[in-house]
Amino acid sequence: MSQANLWAALQQSALVGSDRLAVPAILSTPDVSTPATVQTVQMALQQPVAPTGKVTGKVAAKVSTAAQVLRASAVAAVLERAGWVPGSQVQLSTALTAVARAAAELRAAPADERLIALVEAVIADGPQDLLALSFAELDKAGLRLPHGLLVAALNQGRQSIELREWLLPVLGERGRWLAAQNPQWAYAAGVQETADPEQVWQEGSIAQRVSLLECERESEPAKARARLEASLKELNAKERAPMVQALHKGLSMEDEPLLEKLLADRSKEVRENAAQLLSCLPASAHSQRITAWLQAMLSQDDKGEWQIEPPIEGNKDWERDGIALQLPAYVKGERSWWLQQLVALTPVEFWQQTLDKSPEQLWEWSRRSDWKTALRQGWLRALDTQHDLRWLPLLQSMESDSRAQALLPPLLAQLSPEQREAMWMERLQRKQGQSALIDSLNNMDDSMGAVDLLSQGISQWVVDALYLATRGKQAQGNWHSWQADQAVLACARRLDASVLPRFADLWRTPVPEDDLPAASEAEPKEPVQGPNAEANAETIARLKAEQAARRARARLRPWDDERVLEQLNRIVDLRLALHAATLASPSS
């Protein structure tokens, strides 16, 4: 019986019941041609089990079989989770190859036991959006993850591709070695941190080689392009796709010949990446072909208003340039689907130059078109690659559009920190109203990168605003809401570390009851005397009780929720411990 069949047989027998579905007959002695793990499970199944108590006959046989299945399953589970060194009773058909030891660590692990415990808690229980920042801060301090946290961290990286960028630098040599032992962690395996570029390119993981290309593209773009082009035949599709995407850094017309060649690549993802990069080059032949097709669809009416009308039939020449003619099952309307793809691969400046309209005017123009959805979705897809700053004000105004908000971080990354924060401050100070601060904080958080932090200046302003809103005499905004919870948690992640102690005093320093903000409500009038006095008194009493309940709710703050309070304390404590580790590092 093969290893896979043996596992399946054990699972089926355990699920259905060993008395109803017995495990298929096993050889009287372990088969030495099978892997050591299979031999061990076979031995567990063959060992008789003497039932305890006064159980005899047929019942005893059933108990014995069930116990054997459970014991064999337990052996199989342990072998899956732990390393296995066979004993003398197991005969191997071939000798096991010794695994090379991990290289010596080049970085130290944190010395602060409390910091280690906090990192462990975040890896295990979240909040998940703190993981990237935690790893980035460890890297900034020149530290690595302790060995005891590597398995949990590697599993987190397996689940989140976005997290890997910050996880990989803090795995250390043991983490890279460990990743090489488990195919599920192959994304993190690689050569030593001190390896030279040629060794990284020949022996490193996909992530290490992509990182090498990105670094070279910043200083020597031609060298990086030549390195990739020379290796294309040796790379599989899974490797080629992210490496082609790395050409986005330092992209220029010198990259056009390679990208045009990749439009015919065997991998669909590689072809799509090449087409997207060519759309960032308005002068490329690819962009010229796409815009020519779109130009033929545009016309002006008698009043000079622009109209767009996609063709009735698809063009077979589109396919080479990344336009799929076949409609996906989840999409309705071929013409709309074709137009959306064409717009997505068109340089966005084409629309502004051809129609002589700003992004805001283009958005309004699309509202009057029968193809509004295709145009708008196409523009957003194009901006996902092209990052045109002229569209930033429009995207910022689309606060309820999650896709538009997701495009903000790479656009804002093109601004200097001072420019970004000046823009945020202007919006924070300009917007007024009950929920203005809460909404502004959440929008600001959504538009920031995973590890971006606020400067000390704007952080101080935000903390002052929070004190005024939550501790002032007049309540400002509804702080007993999911949106308020998210805004305060975002502050815990984003504020400069220097203001975190004062921020934490919002909930750690008790506030006298009389100093809490009061909800402004008119007091119910006293009951009117007369025949209905008793009914009036009951009504007034009920209204007063309802008013007291509303006042109590108005005084609730996010940290009055135990779940939110636990997260706030964990985030603040971890960030302060990481900040202390960074200050203590030799590179600070």
Tab-separated table of N, CA, C and O in Angstrom, residues 110 199 219 532 546 553:
chain	number	residue	atom	x	y	z
A	110	PRO	N	15.987	39.565	19.639
A	110	PRO	CA	15.740	40.541	20.716
A	110	PRO	C	16.102	39.951	22.070
A	110	PRO	O	15.839	38.772	22.349
A	199	GLN	N	25.825	34.738	-6.557
A	199	GLN	CA	25.348	33.563	-5.825
A	199	GLN	C	23.850	33.665	-5.555
A	199	GLN	O	23.120	32.679	-5.650
A	219	SER	N	19.867	51.287	-9.698
A	219	SER	CA	21.188	51.864	-9.963
A	219	SER	C	21.725	51.511	-11.351
A	219	SER	O	22.334	52.345	-12.022
A	532	ASN	N	-54.851	62.756	33.877
A	532	ASN	CA	-53.882	61.831	33.280
A	532	ASN	C	-52.504	61.911	33.941
A	532	ASN	O	-51.499	61.559	33.334
A	546	GLU	N	-34.770	56.285	29.127
A	546	GLU	CA	-34.196	56.216	27.783
A	546	GLU	C	-33.098	57.255	27.609
A	546	GLU	O	-32.071	57.001	26.990
A	553	ARG	N	-24.516	55.634	26.642
A	553	ARG	CA	-23.912	55.211	25.376
A	553	ARG	C	-23.036	56.308	24.795
A	553	ARG	O	-21.979	56.042	24.203
